[in-house]
C-alpha cells in the first residue's frame, strides 16, 4: 500500500458509511481476452456483501461465469486541496474517500433472494416507490452477489 494511502486509510465505520451512501459502484471483471472490464452499477451493501443488478446477458456476466474473481469500487471526491506552494500548481491534491473490495461474484438464481435484493435496490434509488415488481421482471433481471474476501 502506498504511504499516502496508509496515512489516510478509512476506519471501519467510514468504510461502512461510504459503502452505504455512495450512489454508484464500479465492478471490474476479467474478460476472455485477459483485459479488465469495468462498468458502473447501482448496488446495495448489506454489511457482508455487495449486490448489483443488470441485464441477464452480456460481457459482465460472461466474465463472471468464466472467472468469479472481481474488484468492486466506490468513491467520492471530498475536496480539492490547495497547492502547498502557491506558485506551484503541481502541489495541489485531491481528497477522496474510496473503498476497494476484492471478492468473488455469483449470479443469484433463487427468485425470492433476487426479489429481496431488487427491492433493496429500489428502496435505495427510488425511496417511496410502491409499485410491486412483476415476476417476469425479476426473472429477466440478473442479480449478482459479491462476497467480500
mmCIF file of N, CA and C in Angstrom:
data_model
loop_
_atom_site.group_PDB
_atom_site.id
_atom_site.type_symbol
_atom_site.label_atom_id
_atom_site.label_comp_id
_atom_site.label_asym_id
_atom_site.label_seq_id
_atom_site.Cartn_x
_atom_site.Cartn_y
_atom_site.Cartn_z
ATOM 1 N N UNK A 1 0.845 -1.173 0.000
ATOM 2 C CA UNK A 1 0.000 0.000 0.000
ATOM 3 C C UNK A 1 0.891 1.237 0.000
ATOM 4 N N UNK A 2 0.495 2.232 -0.775
ATOM 5 C CA UNK A 2 1.267 3.461 -0.849
ATOM 6 C C UNK A 2 1.252 4.178 0.495
ATOM 7 N N UNK A 3 2.335 4.915 0.779
ATOM 8 C CA UNK A 3 2.461 5.619 2.044
ATOM 9 C C UNK A 3 1.278 6.556 2.284
ATOM 10 N N UNK A 4 0.871 7.299 1.263
ATOM 11 C CA UNK A 4 -0.244 8.239 1.411
ATOM 12 C C UNK A 4 -1.528 7.487 1.763
ATOM 13 N N UNK A 5 -1.745 6.328 1.132
ATOM 14 C CA UNK A 5 -2.956 5.555 1.400
ATOM 15 C C UNK A 5 -2.935 5.015 2.829
ATOM 16 N N UNK A 6 -1.766 4.624 3.298
ATOM 17 C CA UNK A 6 -1.665 4.125 4.673
ATOM 18 C C UNK A 6 -1.970 5.240 5.661
ATOM 19 N N UNK A 7 -1.531 6.447 5.346
ATOM 20 C CA UNK A 7 -1.727 7.588 6.224
ATOM 21 C C UNK A 7 -3.195 7.995 6.304
ATOM 22 N N UNK A 8 -3.943 7.818 5.193
ATOM 23 C CA UNK A 8 -5.324 8.284 5.135
ATOM 24 C C UNK A 8 -6.332 7.133 5.018
ATOM 25 N N UNK A 9 -5.996 5.971 5.528
ATOM 26 C CA UNK A 9 -6.897 4.823 5.463
ATOM 27 C C UNK A 9 -8.171 5.116 6.247
ATOM 28 N N UNK A 10 -9.313 4.766 5.664
ATOM 29 C CA UNK A 10 -10.591 4.957 6.342
ATOM 30 C C UNK A 10 -10.748 3.938 7.469
ATOM 31 N N UNK A 11 -11.335 4.373 8.564
ATOM 32 C CA UNK A 11 -11.643 3.422 9.631
ATOM 33 C C UNK A 11 -12.874 2.607 9.212
ATOM 34 N N UNK A 12 -13.155 1.557 9.964
ATOM 35 C CA UNK A 12 -14.231 0.631 9.586
ATOM 36 C C UNK A 12 -15.585 1.331 9.488
ATOM 37 N N UNK A 13 -15.851 2.253 10.392
ATOM 38 C CA UNK A 13 -17.116 2.987 10.365
ATOM 39 C C UNK A 13 -17.231 3.832 9.098
ATOM 40 N N UNK A 14 -16.134 4.456 8.685
ATOM 41 C CA UNK A 14 -16.143 5.260 7.460
ATOM 42 C C UNK A 14 -16.310 4.386 6.229
ATOM 43 N N UNK A 15 -15.682 3.210 6.229
ATOM 44 C CA UNK A 15 -15.846 2.265 5.118
ATOM 45 C C UNK A 15 -17.320 1.896 4.982
ATOM 46 N N UNK A 16 -17.957 1.564 6.095
ATOM 47 C CA UNK A 16 -19.386 1.212 6.088
ATOM 48 C C UNK A 16 -20.215 2.370 5.540
ATOM 49 N N UNK A 17 -19.928 3.590 6.005
ATOM 50 C CA UNK A 17 -20.673 4.773 5.562
ATOM 51 C C UNK A 17 -20.518 4.995 4.065
ATOM 52 N N UNK A 18 -19.300 4.914 3.569
ATOM 53 C CA UNK A 18 -19.059 5.129 2.135
ATOM 54 C C UNK A 18 -19.795 4.075 1.316
ATOM 55 N N UNK A 19 -19.742 2.815 1.759
ATOM 56 C CA UNK A 19 -20.442 1.753 1.032
ATOM 57 C C UNK A 19 -21.957 1.944 1.064
ATOM 58 N N UNK A 20 -22.489 2.448 2.156
ATOM 59 C CA UNK A 20 -23.935 2.667 2.254
ATOM 60 C C UNK A 20 -24.386 3.879 1.444
ATOM 61 N N UNK A 21 -23.572 4.937 1.421
ATOM 62 C CA UNK A 21 -24.008 6.209 0.857
ATOM 63 C C UNK A 21 -23.634 6.445 -0.597
ATOM 64 N N UNK A 22 -22.611 5.805 -1.097
ATOM 65 C CA UNK A 22 -22.177 6.083 -2.469
ATOM 66 C C UNK A 22 -23.273 5.699 -3.455
ATOM 67 N N UNK A 23 -23.553 6.575 -4.406
ATOM 68 C CA UNK A 23 -24.641 6.289 -5.343
ATOM 69 C C UNK A 23 -24.268 5.331 -6.474
ATOM 70 N N UNK A 24 -22.998 5.243 -6.788
ATOM 71 C CA UNK A 24 -22.568 4.423 -7.921
ATOM 72 C C UNK A 24 -21.381 3.568 -7.520
ATOM 73 N N UNK A 25 -21.422 2.303 -7.903
ATOM 74 C CA UNK A 25 -20.286 1.417 -7.713
ATOM 75 C C UNK A 25 -19.737 1.013 -9.063
ATOM 76 N N UNK A 26 -18.517 0.533 -9.073
ATOM 77 C CA UNK A 26 -17.900 0.049 -10.304
ATOM 78 C C UNK A 26 -17.432 -1.379 -10.070
ATOM 79 N N UNK A 27 -17.840 -2.252 -10.968
ATOM 80 C CA UNK A 27 -17.451 -3.660 -10.886
ATOM 81 C C UNK A 27 -16.443 -3.929 -11.996
ATOM 82 N N UNK A 28 -15.342 -4.558 -11.627
ATOM 83 C CA UNK A 28 -14.312 -4.926 -12.604
ATOM 84 C C UNK A 28 -14.221 -6.437 -12.674
ATOM 85 N N UNK A 29 -14.264 -6.936 -13.890
ATOM 86 C CA UNK A 29 -14.129 -8.358 -14.160
ATOM 87 C C UNK A 29 -12.956 -8.549 -15.103
ATOM 88 N N UNK A 30 -12.588 -9.800 -15.330
ATOM 89 C CA UNK A 30 -11.527 -10.099 -16.291
ATOM 90 C C UNK A 30 -12.171 -10.746 -17.514
ATOM 91 N N UNK A 31 -11.918 -10.161 -18.671
ATOM 92 C CA UNK A 31 -12.514 -10.657 -19.902
ATOM 93 C C UNK A 31 -11.783 -11.861 -20.466
ATOM 94 N N UNK A 32 -12.437 -12.499 -21.425
ATOM 95 C CA UNK A 32 -11.847 -13.662 -22.096
ATOM 96 C C UNK A 32 -10.526 -13.297 -22.773
ATOM 97 N N UNK A 33 -10.376 -12.016 -23.130
ATOM 98 C CA UNK A 33 -9.147 -11.558 -23.771
ATOM 99 C C UNK A 33 -8.055 -11.225 -22.759
ATOM 100 N N UNK A 34 -8.351 -11.402 -21.455
ATOM 101 C CA UNK A 34 -7.369 -11.137 -20.409
ATOM 102 C C UNK A 34 -7.350 -9.704 -19.917
ATOM 103 N N UNK A 35 -8.151 -8.841 -20.516
ATOM 104 C CA UNK A 35 -8.183 -7.442 -20.111
ATOM 105 C C UNK A 35 -9.253 -7.204 -19.055
ATOM 106 N N UNK A 36 -9.007 -6.249 -18.156
ATOM 107 C CA UNK A 36 -10.048 -5.887 -17.195
ATOM 108 C C UNK A 36 -11.215 -5.214 -17.918
ATOM 109 N N UNK A 37 -12.395 -5.384 -17.360
ATOM 110 C CA UNK A 37 -13.613 -4.767 -17.883
ATOM 111 C C UNK A 37 -14.333 -4.160 -16.689
ATOM 112 N N UNK A 38 -14.539 -2.845 -16.707
ATOM 113 C CA UNK A 38 -15.146 -2.140 -15.582
ATOM 114 C C UNK A 38 -16.389 -1.407 -16.041
ATOM 115 N N UNK A 39 -17.483 -1.568 -15.281
ATOM 116 C CA UNK A 39 -18.719 -0.843 -15.573
ATOM 117 C C UNK A 39 -19.308 -0.311 -14.267
ATOM 118 N N UNK A 40 -20.051 0.760 -14.383
ATOM 119 C CA UNK A 40 -20.745 1.343 -13.242
ATOM 120 C C UNK A 40 -22.063 0.615 -13.024
ATOM 121 N N UNK A 41 -22.428 0.461 -11.755
ATOM 122 C CA UNK A 41 -23.664 -0.245 -11.420
ATOM 123 C C UNK A 41 -24.364 0.422 -10.241
ATOM 124 N N UNK A 42 -25.692 0.247 -10.190
ATOM 125 C CA UNK A 42 -26.458 0.536 -8.978
ATOM 126 C C UNK A 42 -26.255 -0.663 -8.075
ATOM 127 N N UNK A 43 -26.131 -0.442 -6.790
ATOM 128 C CA UNK A 43 -25.802 -1.550 -5.890
ATOM 129 C C UNK A 43 -26.374 -1.295 -4.502
ATOM 130 N N UNK A 44 -26.378 -2.336 -3.700
ATOM 131 C CA UNK A 44 -26.646 -2.227 -2.269
ATOM 132 C C UNK A 44 -25.586 -3.032 -1.529
ATOM 133 N N UNK A 45 -25.354 -2.610 -0.300
ATOM 134 C CA UNK A 45 -24.396 -3.280 0.576
ATOM 135 C C UNK A 45 -25.144 -3.636 1.848
ATOM 136 N N UNK A 46 -25.050 -4.890 2.277
ATOM 137 C CA UNK A 46 -25.807 -5.326 3.458
ATOM 138 C C UNK A 46 -24.930 -5.574 4.689
ATOM 139 N N UNK A 47 -23.688 -5.119 4.652
ATOM 140 C CA UNK A 47 -22.789 -5.328 5.783
ATOM 141 C C UNK A 47 -21.900 -6.550 5.614
ATOM 142 N N UNK A 48 -22.255 -7.409 4.671
ATOM 143 C CA UNK A 48 -21.470 -8.626 4.426
ATOM 144 C C UNK A 48 -21.098 -8.796 2.958
ATOM 145 N N UNK A 49 -21.949 -8.293 2.071
ATOM 146 C CA UNK A 49 -21.741 -8.487 0.636
ATOM 147 C C UNK A 49 -22.302 -7.287 -0.125
ATOM 148 N N UNK A 50 -21.888 -7.182 -1.369
ATOM 149 C CA UNK A 50 -22.389 -6.162 -2.283
ATOM 150 C C UNK A 50 -23.247 -6.884 -3.316
ATOM 151 N N UNK A 51 -24.368 -6.264 -3.682
ATOM 152 C CA UNK A 51 -25.265 -6.833 -4.687
ATOM 153 C C UNK A 51 -25.533 -5.784 -5.751
ATOM 154 N N UNK A 52 -25.591 -6.209 -6.994
ATOM 155 C CA UNK A 52 -25.981 -5.304 -8.071
ATOM 156 C C UNK A 52 -26.835 -6.068 -9.065
ATOM 157 N N UNK A 53 -27.472 -5.335 -9.949
ATOM 158 C CA UNK A 53 -28.362 -5.965 -10.928
ATOM 159 C C UNK A 53 -28.013 -5.479 -12.326
ATOM 160 N N UNK A 54 -28.547 -6.166 -13.311
ATOM 161 C CA UNK A 54 -28.324 -5.763 -14.688
ATOM 162 C C UNK A 54 -29.034 -6.694 -15.653
ATOM 163 N N UNK A 55 -28.704 -6.528 -16.905
ATOM 164 C CA UNK A 55 -29.277 -7.394 -17.933
ATOM 165 C C UNK A 55 -28.818 -8.837 -17.716
ATOM 166 N N UNK A 56 -29.629 -9.793 -18.126
ATOM 167 C CA UNK A 56 -29.278 -11.189 -17.893
ATOM 168 C C UNK A 56 -28.220 -11.749 -18.847
ATOM 169 N N UNK A 57 -27.793 -10.952 -19.815
ATOM 170 C CA UNK A 57 -26.755 -11.380 -20.752
ATOM 171 C C UNK A 57 -25.797 -10.226 -20.981
ATOM 172 N N UNK A 58 -24.559 -10.568 -21.281
ATOM 173 C CA UNK A 58 -23.605 -9.526 -21.602
ATOM 174 C C UNK A 58 -22.209 -9.866 -21.124
ATOM 175 N N UNK A 59 -21.290 -8.988 -21.462
ATOM 176 C CA UNK A 59 -19.873 -9.216 -21.174
ATOM 177 C C UNK A 59 -19.596 -9.372 -19.678
ATOM 178 N N UNK A 60 -20.228 -8.536 -18.865
ATOM 179 C CA UNK A 60 -20.001 -8.589 -17.420
ATOM 180 C C UNK A 60 -20.349 -9.975 -16.867
ATOM 181 N N UNK A 61 -21.522 -10.503 -17.228
ATOM 182 C CA UNK A 61 -21.937 -11.815 -16.726
ATOM 183 C C UNK A 61 -21.112 -12.940 -17.338
ATOM 184 N N UNK A 62 -20.782 -12.816 -18.609
ATOM 185 C CA UNK A 62 -19.914 -13.819 -19.240
ATOM 186 C C UNK A 62 -18.581 -13.901 -18.502
ATOM 187 N N UNK A 63 -18.042 -12.738 -18.156
ATOM 188 C CA UNK A 63 -16.760 -12.704 -17.443
ATOM 189 C C UNK A 63 -16.874 -13.338 -16.058
ATOM 190 N N UNK A 64 -17.963 -13.044 -15.350
ATOM 191 C CA UNK A 64 -18.166 -13.606 -14.012
ATOM 192 C C UNK A 64 -18.305 -15.125 -14.091
ATOM 193 N N UNK A 65 -19.014 -15.622 -15.095
ATOM 194 C CA UNK A 65 -19.179 -17.074 -15.248
ATOM 195 C C UNK A 65 -17.832 -17.749 -15.505
ATOM 196 N N UNK A 66 -16.968 -17.082 -16.255
ATOM 197 C CA UNK A 66 -15.660 -17.659 -16.587
ATOM 198 C C UNK A 66 -14.656 -17.515 -15.440
ATOM 199 N N UNK A 67 -14.771 -16.415 -14.687
ATOM 200 C CA UNK A 67 -13.832 -16.150 -13.590
ATOM 201 C C UNK A 67 -14.551 -15.292 -12.554
ATOM 202 N N UNK A 68 -14.941 -15.863 -11.425
ATOM 203 C CA UNK A 68 -15.726 -15.111 -10.450
ATOM 204 C C UNK A 68 -14.939 -14.076 -9.638
ATOM 205 N N UNK A 69 -13.624 -14.020 -9.795
ATOM 206 C CA UNK A 69 -12.838 -13.028 -9.050
ATOM 207 C C UNK A 69 -13.103 -11.638 -9.633
ATOM 208 N N UNK A 70 -13.519 -10.724 -8.746
ATOM 209 C CA UNK A 70 -13.862 -9.377 -9.185
ATOM 210 C C UNK A 70 -13.286 -8.344 -8.233
ATOM 211 N N UNK A 71 -13.323 -7.113 -8.669
ATOM 212 C CA UNK A 71 -12.990 -5.971 -7.836
ATOM 213 C C UNK A 71 -14.183 -5.031 -7.903
ATOM 214 N N UNK A 72 -14.602 -4.517 -6.745
ATOM 215 C CA UNK A 72 -15.719 -3.579 -6.671
ATOM 216 C C UNK A 72 -15.204 -2.324 -5.999
ATOM 217 N N UNK A 73 -15.553 -1.160 -6.549
ATOM 218 C CA UNK A 73 -15.024 0.096 -6.028
ATOM 219 C C UNK A 73 -16.117 1.149 -5.973
ATOM 220 N N UNK A 74 -16.097 1.938 -4.899
ATOM 221 C CA UNK A 74 -16.924 3.139 -4.785
ATOM 222 C C UNK A 74 -16.010 4.277 -4.346
ATOM 223 N N UNK A 75 -16.340 5.482 -4.793
ATOM 224 C CA UNK A 75 -15.505 6.614 -4.396
ATOM 225 C C UNK A 75 -16.292 7.908 -4.513
ATOM 226 N N UNK A 76 -15.766 8.894 -3.845
ATOM 227 C CA UNK A 76 -16.299 10.244 -3.934
ATOM 228 C C UNK A 76 -15.184 11.224 -3.680
ATOM 229 N N UNK A 77 -15.280 12.361 -4.333
ATOM 230 C CA UNK A 77 -14.279 13.393 -4.140
ATOM 231 C C UNK A 77 -14.772 14.333 -3.043
ATOM 232 N N UNK A 78 -14.001 14.450 -1.972
ATOM 233 C CA UNK A 78 -14.385 15.327 -0.868
ATOM 234 C C UNK A 78 -14.017 16.780 -1.163
ATOM 235 N N UNK A 79 -12.788 17.003 -1.658
ATOM 236 C CA UNK A 79 -12.374 18.382 -1.909
ATOM 237 C C UNK A 79 -11.085 18.423 -2.717
ATOM 238 N N UNK A 80 -10.845 19.576 -3.302
ATOM 239 C CA UNK A 80 -9.558 19.873 -3.924
ATOM 240 C C UNK A 80 -8.731 20.579 -2.859
ATOM 241 N N UNK A 81 -7.521 20.089 -2.649
ATOM 242 C CA UNK A 81 -6.636 20.683 -1.649
ATOM 243 C C UNK A 81 -5.734 21.697 -2.346
ATOM 244 N N UNK A 82 -5.760 22.906 -1.860
ATOM 245 C CA UNK A 82 -4.994 23.993 -2.469
ATOM 246 C C UNK A 82 -3.516 23.648 -2.494
ATOM 247 N N UNK A 83 -2.804 24.174 -3.473
ATOM 248 C CA UNK A 83 -1.363 23.911 -3.540
ATOM 249 C C UNK A 83 -0.652 24.342 -2.263
ATOM 250 N N UNK A 84 0.243 23.470 -1.790
ATOM 251 C CA UNK A 84 1.042 23.802 -0.607
ATOM 252 C C UNK A 84 1.949 24.987 -0.900
ATOM 253 N N UNK A 85 2.442 25.041 -2.121
ATOM 254 C CA UNK A 85 3.290 26.137 -2.592
ATOM 255 C C UNK A 85 2.468 26.871 -3.647
ATOM 256 N N UNK A 86 1.956 28.052 -3.305
ATOM 257 C CA UNK A 86 1.023 28.766 -4.185
ATOM 258 C C UNK A 86 1.543 28.963 -5.592
ATOM 259 N N UNK A 87 2.823 29.026 -5.768
ATOM 260 C CA UNK A 87 3.381 29.216 -7.096
ATOM 261 C C UNK A 87 3.517 27.917 -7.884
ATOM 262 N N UNK A 88 3.216 26.795 -7.272
ATOM 263 C CA UNK A 88 3.424 25.503 -7.931
ATOM 264 C C UNK A 88 2.125 24.692 -7.894
ATOM 265 N N UNK A 89 1.379 24.749 -8.996
ATOM 266 C CA UNK A 89 0.098 24.043 -9.031
ATOM 267 C C UNK A 89 0.270 22.530 -8.928
ATOM 268 N N UNK A 90 1.477 22.034 -9.169
ATOM 269 C CA UNK A 90 1.729 20.596 -9.083
ATOM 270 C C UNK A 90 1.644 20.081 -7.646
ATOM 271 N N UNK A 91 1.604 20.977 -6.667
ATOM 272 C CA UNK A 91 1.473 20.531 -5.285
ATOM 273 C C UNK A 91 0.015 20.514 -4.826
ATOM 274 N N UNK A 92 -0.916 20.840 -5.732
ATOM 275 C CA UNK A 92 -2.343 20.710 -5.404
ATOM 276 C C UNK A 92 -2.667 19.220 -5.323
ATOM 277 N N UNK A 93 -3.722 18.899 -4.619
ATOM 278 C CA UNK A 93 -4.077 17.493 -4.438
ATOM 279 C C UNK A 93 -5.588 17.374 -4.346
ATOM 280 N N UNK A 94 -6.070 16.158 -4.292
ATOM 281 C CA UNK A 94 -7.493 15.884 -4.154
ATOM 282 C C UNK A 94 -7.694 14.944 -2.989
ATOM 283 N N UNK A 95 -8.716 15.232 -2.197
ATOM 284 C CA UNK A 95 -9.070 14.349 -1.089
ATOM 285 C C UNK A 95 -10.251 13.483 -1.532
ATOM 286 N N UNK A 96 -10.007 12.187 -1.610
ATOM 287 C CA UNK A 96 -11.033 11.223 -1.990
ATOM 288 C C UNK A 96 -11.419 10.385 -0.792
ATOM 289 N N UNK A 97 -12.609 9.812 -0.866
ATOM 290 C CA UNK A 97 -12.988 8.711 0.006
ATOM 291 C C UNK A 97 -13.309 7.567 -0.932
ATOM 292 N N UNK A 98 -12.619 6.464 -0.766
ATOM 293 C CA UNK A 98 -12.890 5.337 -1.650
ATOM 294 C C UNK A 98 -12.750 4.026 -0.889
ATOM 295 N N UNK A 99 -13.480 3.049 -1.390
ATOM 296 C CA UNK A 99 -13.412 1.701 -0.842
ATOM 297 C C UNK A 99 -13.218 0.760 -2.015
ATOM 298 N N UNK A 100 -12.255 -0.128 -1.888
ATOM 299 C CA UNK A 100 -11.984 -1.136 -2.912
ATOM 300 C C UNK A 100 -12.178 -2.504 -2.277
ATOM 301 N N UNK A 101 -12.995 -3.316 -2.914
ATOM 302 C CA UNK A 101 -13.304 -4.660 -2.414
ATOM 303 C C UNK A 101 -12.830 -5.672 -3.443
ATOM 304 N N UNK A 102 -12.150 -6.685 -2.973
ATOM 305 C CA UNK A 102 -11.855 -7.843 -3.815
ATOM 306 C C UNK A 102 -12.726 -8.978 -3.316
ATOM 307 N N UNK A 103 -13.310 -9.697 -4.254
ATOM 308 C CA UNK A 103 -14.187 -10.771 -3.835
ATOM 309 C C UNK A 103 -14.542 -11.694 -4.969
ATOM 310 N N UNK A 104 -15.502 -12.549 -4.680
ATOM 311 C CA UNK A 104 -15.993 -13.497 -5.685
ATOM 312 C C UNK A 104 -17.451 -13.205 -5.952
ATOM 313 N N UNK A 105 -17.781 -13.185 -7.226
ATOM 314 C CA UNK A 105 -19.147 -12.875 -7.657
ATOM 315 C C UNK A 105 -19.884 -14.157 -7.998
ATOM 316 N N UNK A 106 -21.169 -14.160 -7.673
ATOM 317 C CA UNK A 106 -22.028 -15.268 -8.077
ATOM 318 C C UNK A 106 -23.353 -14.697 -8.554
ATOM 319 N N UNK A 107 -23.872 -15.273 -9.603
ATOM 320 C CA UNK A 107 -25.157 -14.854 -10.154
ATOM 321 C C UNK A 107 -26.241 -15.597 -9.381
ATOM 322 N N UNK A 108 -27.132 -14.834 -8.761
ATOM 323 C CA UNK A 108 -28.178 -15.436 -7.946
ATOM 324 C C UNK A 108 -29.273 -16.037 -8.823
ATOM 325 N N UNK A 109 -29.772 -17.192 -8.411
ATOM 326 C CA UNK A 109 -30.833 -17.877 -9.159
ATOM 327 C C UNK A 109 -32.141 -17.938 -8.374
ATOM 328 N N UNK A 110 -32.065 -17.948 -7.045
ATOM 329 C CA UNK A 110 -33.253 -18.065 -6.215
ATOM 330 C C UNK A 110 -34.138 -16.824 -6.383
ATOM 331 N N UNK A 111 -35.388 -17.031 -6.794
ATOM 332 C CA UNK A 111 -36.292 -15.919 -7.092
ATOM 333 C C UNK A 111 -36.576 -15.052 -5.864
ATOM 334 N N UNK A 112 -36.764 -15.658 -4.713
ATOM 335 C CA UNK A 112 -37.060 -14.884 -3.510
ATOM 336 C C UNK A 112 -35.856 -14.020 -3.126
ATOM 337 N N UNK A 113 -34.672 -14.594 -3.209
ATOM 338 C CA UNK A 113 -33.459 -13.828 -2.902
ATOM 339 C C UNK A 113 -33.290 -12.670 -3.887
ATOM 340 N N UNK A 114 -33.497 -12.939 -5.174
ATOM 341 C CA UNK A 114 -33.405 -11.878 -6.188
ATOM 342 C C UNK A 114 -34.412 -10.770 -5.899
ATOM 343 N N UNK A 115 -35.645 -11.167 -5.607
ATOM 344 C CA UNK A 115 -36.705 -10.186 -5.323
ATOM 345 C C UNK A 115 -36.320 -9.320 -4.131
ATOM 346 N N UNK A 116 -35.827 -9.924 -3.058
ATOM 347 C CA UNK A 116 -35.429 -9.163 -1.867
ATOM 348 C C UNK A 116 -34.326 -8.154 -2.181
ATOM 349 N N UNK A 117 -33.350 -8.583 -2.947
ATOM 350 C CA UNK A 117 -32.244 -7.669 -3.300
ATOM 351 C C UNK A 117 -32.749 -6.567 -4.216
ATOM 352 N N UNK A 118 -33.552 -6.907 -5.209
ATOM 353 C CA UNK A 118 -34.083 -5.879 -6.110
ATOM 354 C C UNK A 118 -34.927 -4.860 -5.346
ATOM 355 N N UNK A 119 -35.691 -5.306 -4.365
ATOM 356 C CA UNK A 119 -36.467 -4.374 -3.549
ATOM 357 C C UNK A 119 -35.556 -3.443 -2.755
ATOM 358 N N UNK A 120 -34.430 -3.951 -2.267
ATOM 359 C CA UNK A 120 -33.469 -3.108 -1.547
ATOM 360 C C UNK A 120 -32.841 -2.078 -2.485
ATOM 361 N N UNK A 121 -32.567 -2.492 -3.711
ATOM 362 C CA UNK A 121 -32.006 -1.551 -4.694
ATOM 363 C C UNK A 121 -33.029 -0.463 -5.007
ATOM 364 N N UNK A 122 -34.285 -0.856 -5.208
ATOM 365 C CA UNK A 122 -35.350 0.128 -5.462
ATOM 366 C C UNK A 122 -35.473 1.085 -4.274
ATOM 367 N N UNK A 123 -35.454 0.550 -3.054
ATOM 368 C CA UNK A 123 -35.550 1.404 -1.858
ATOM 369 C C UNK A 123 -34.404 2.411 -1.791
ATOM 370 N N UNK A 124 -33.219 2.005 -2.216
ATOM 371 C CA UNK A 124 -32.068 2.911 -2.182
ATOM 372 C C UNK A 124 -32.197 4.023 -3.213
ATOM 373 N N UNK A 125 -32.601 3.670 -4.429
ATOM 374 C CA UNK A 125 -32.576 4.638 -5.525
ATOM 375 C C UNK A 125 -33.924 5.306 -5.789
ATOM 376 N N UNK A 126 -35.013 4.675 -5.405
ATOM 377 C CA UNK A 126 -36.353 5.245 -5.600
ATOM 378 C C UNK A 126 -37.164 5.113 -4.309
ATOM 379 N N UNK A 127 -36.711 5.747 -3.243
ATOM 380 C CA UNK A 127 -37.428 5.587 -1.978
ATOM 381 C C UNK A 127 -38.885 6.022 -2.132
ATOM 382 N N UNK A 128 -39.763 5.255 -1.544
ATOM 383 C CA UNK A 128 -41.183 5.578 -1.623
ATOM 384 C C UNK A 128 -41.902 4.931 -2.795
ATOM 385 N N UNK A 129 -41.161 4.274 -3.693
ATOM 386 C CA UNK A 129 -41.810 3.590 -4.817
ATOM 387 C C UNK A 129 -42.685 2.477 -4.265
ATOM 388 N N UNK A 130 -43.899 2.374 -4.778
ATOM 389 C CA UNK A 130 -44.845 1.409 -4.214
ATOM 390 C C UNK A 130 -45.312 0.350 -5.196
ATOM 391 N N UNK A 131 -45.012 0.502 -6.466
ATOM 392 C CA UNK A 131 -45.465 -0.489 -7.437
ATOM 393 C C UNK A 131 -44.794 -1.831 -7.187
ATOM 394 N N UNK A 132 -45.570 -2.908 -7.165
ATOM 395 C CA UNK A 132 -44.938 -4.229 -6.992
ATOM 396 C C UNK A 132 -44.120 -4.592 -8.230
ATOM 397 N N UNK A 133 -43.071 -5.350 -8.002
ATOM 398 C CA UNK A 133 -42.200 -5.778 -9.084
ATOM 399 C C UNK A 133 -42.800 -7.009 -9.766
ATOM 400 N N UNK A 134 -43.079 -6.914 -11.065
ATOM 401 C CA UNK A 134 -43.640 -8.077 -11.762
ATOM 402 C C UNK A 134 -42.658 -9.251 -11.755
ATOM 403 N N UNK A 135 -43.189 -10.456 -11.588
ATOM 404 C CA UNK A 135 -42.346 -11.652 -11.528
ATOM 405 C C UNK A 135 -41.513 -11.818 -12.803
ATOM 406 N N UNK A 136 -42.080 -11.456 -13.952
ATOM 407 C CA UNK A 136 -41.324 -11.569 -15.211
ATOM 408 C C UNK A 136 -40.091 -10.661 -15.191
ATOM 409 N N UNK A 137 -40.234 -9.493 -14.586
ATOM 410 C CA UNK A 137 -39.088 -8.579 -14.493
ATOM 411 C C UNK A 137 -38.003 -9.162 -13.595
ATOM 412 N N UNK A 138 -38.426 -9.765 -12.505
ATOM 413 C CA UNK A 138 -37.466 -10.384 -11.590
ATOM 414 C C UNK A 138 -36.742 -11.520 -12.311
ATOM 415 N N UNK A 139 -37.504 -12.347 -13.014
ATOM 416 C CA UNK A 139 -36.906 -13.463 -13.761
ATOM 417 C C UNK A 139 -35.945 -12.960 -14.826
ATOM 418 N N UNK A 140 -36.276 -11.832 -15.448
ATOM 419 C CA UNK A 140 -35.482 -11.304 -16.559
ATOM 420 C C UNK A 140 -34.362 -10.365 -16.142
ATOM 421 N N UNK A 141 -34.091 -10.307 -14.844
ATOM 422 C CA UNK A 141 -33.011 -9.439 -14.341
ATOM 423 C C UNK A 141 -31.952 -10.289 -13.671
ATOM 424 N N UNK A 142 -30.715 -10.014 -13.996
ATOM 425 C CA UNK A 142 -29.604 -10.685 -13.326
ATOM 426 C C UNK A 142 -29.304 -9.942 -12.024
ATOM 427 N N UNK A 143 -29.134 -10.693 -10.954
ATOM 428 C CA UNK A 143 -28.715 -10.126 -9.671
ATOM 429 C C UNK A 143 -27.438 -10.862 -9.278
ATOM 430 N N UNK A 144 -26.415 -10.071 -8.955
ATOM 431 C CA UNK A 144 -25.107 -10.635 -8.646
ATOM 432 C C UNK A 144 -24.727 -10.280 -7.207
ATOM 433 N N UNK A 145 -24.209 -11.269 -6.505
ATOM 434 C CA UNK A 145 -23.694 -11.088 -5.147
ATOM 435 C C UNK A 145 -22.176 -11.122 -5.198
ATOM 436 N N UNK A 146 -21.543 -10.133 -4.592
ATOM 437 C CA UNK A 146 -20.086 -10.122 -4.464
ATOM 438 C C UNK A 146 -19.767 -10.376 -3.001
ATOM 439 N N UNK A 147 -19.230 -11.557 -2.735
ATOM 440 C CA UNK A 147 -18.791 -11.909 -1.388
ATOM 441 C C UNK A 147 -17.409 -11.340 -1.155
ATOM 442 N N UNK A 148 -17.266 -10.599 -0.087
ATOM 443 C CA UNK A 148 -16.024 -9.876 0.196
ATOM 444 C C UNK A 148 -14.955 -10.832 0.716
ATOM 445 N N UNK A 149 -13.811 -10.765 0.103
ATOM 446 C CA UNK A 149 -12.668 -11.556 0.555
ATOM 447 C C UNK A 149 -11.615 -10.650 1.143
#
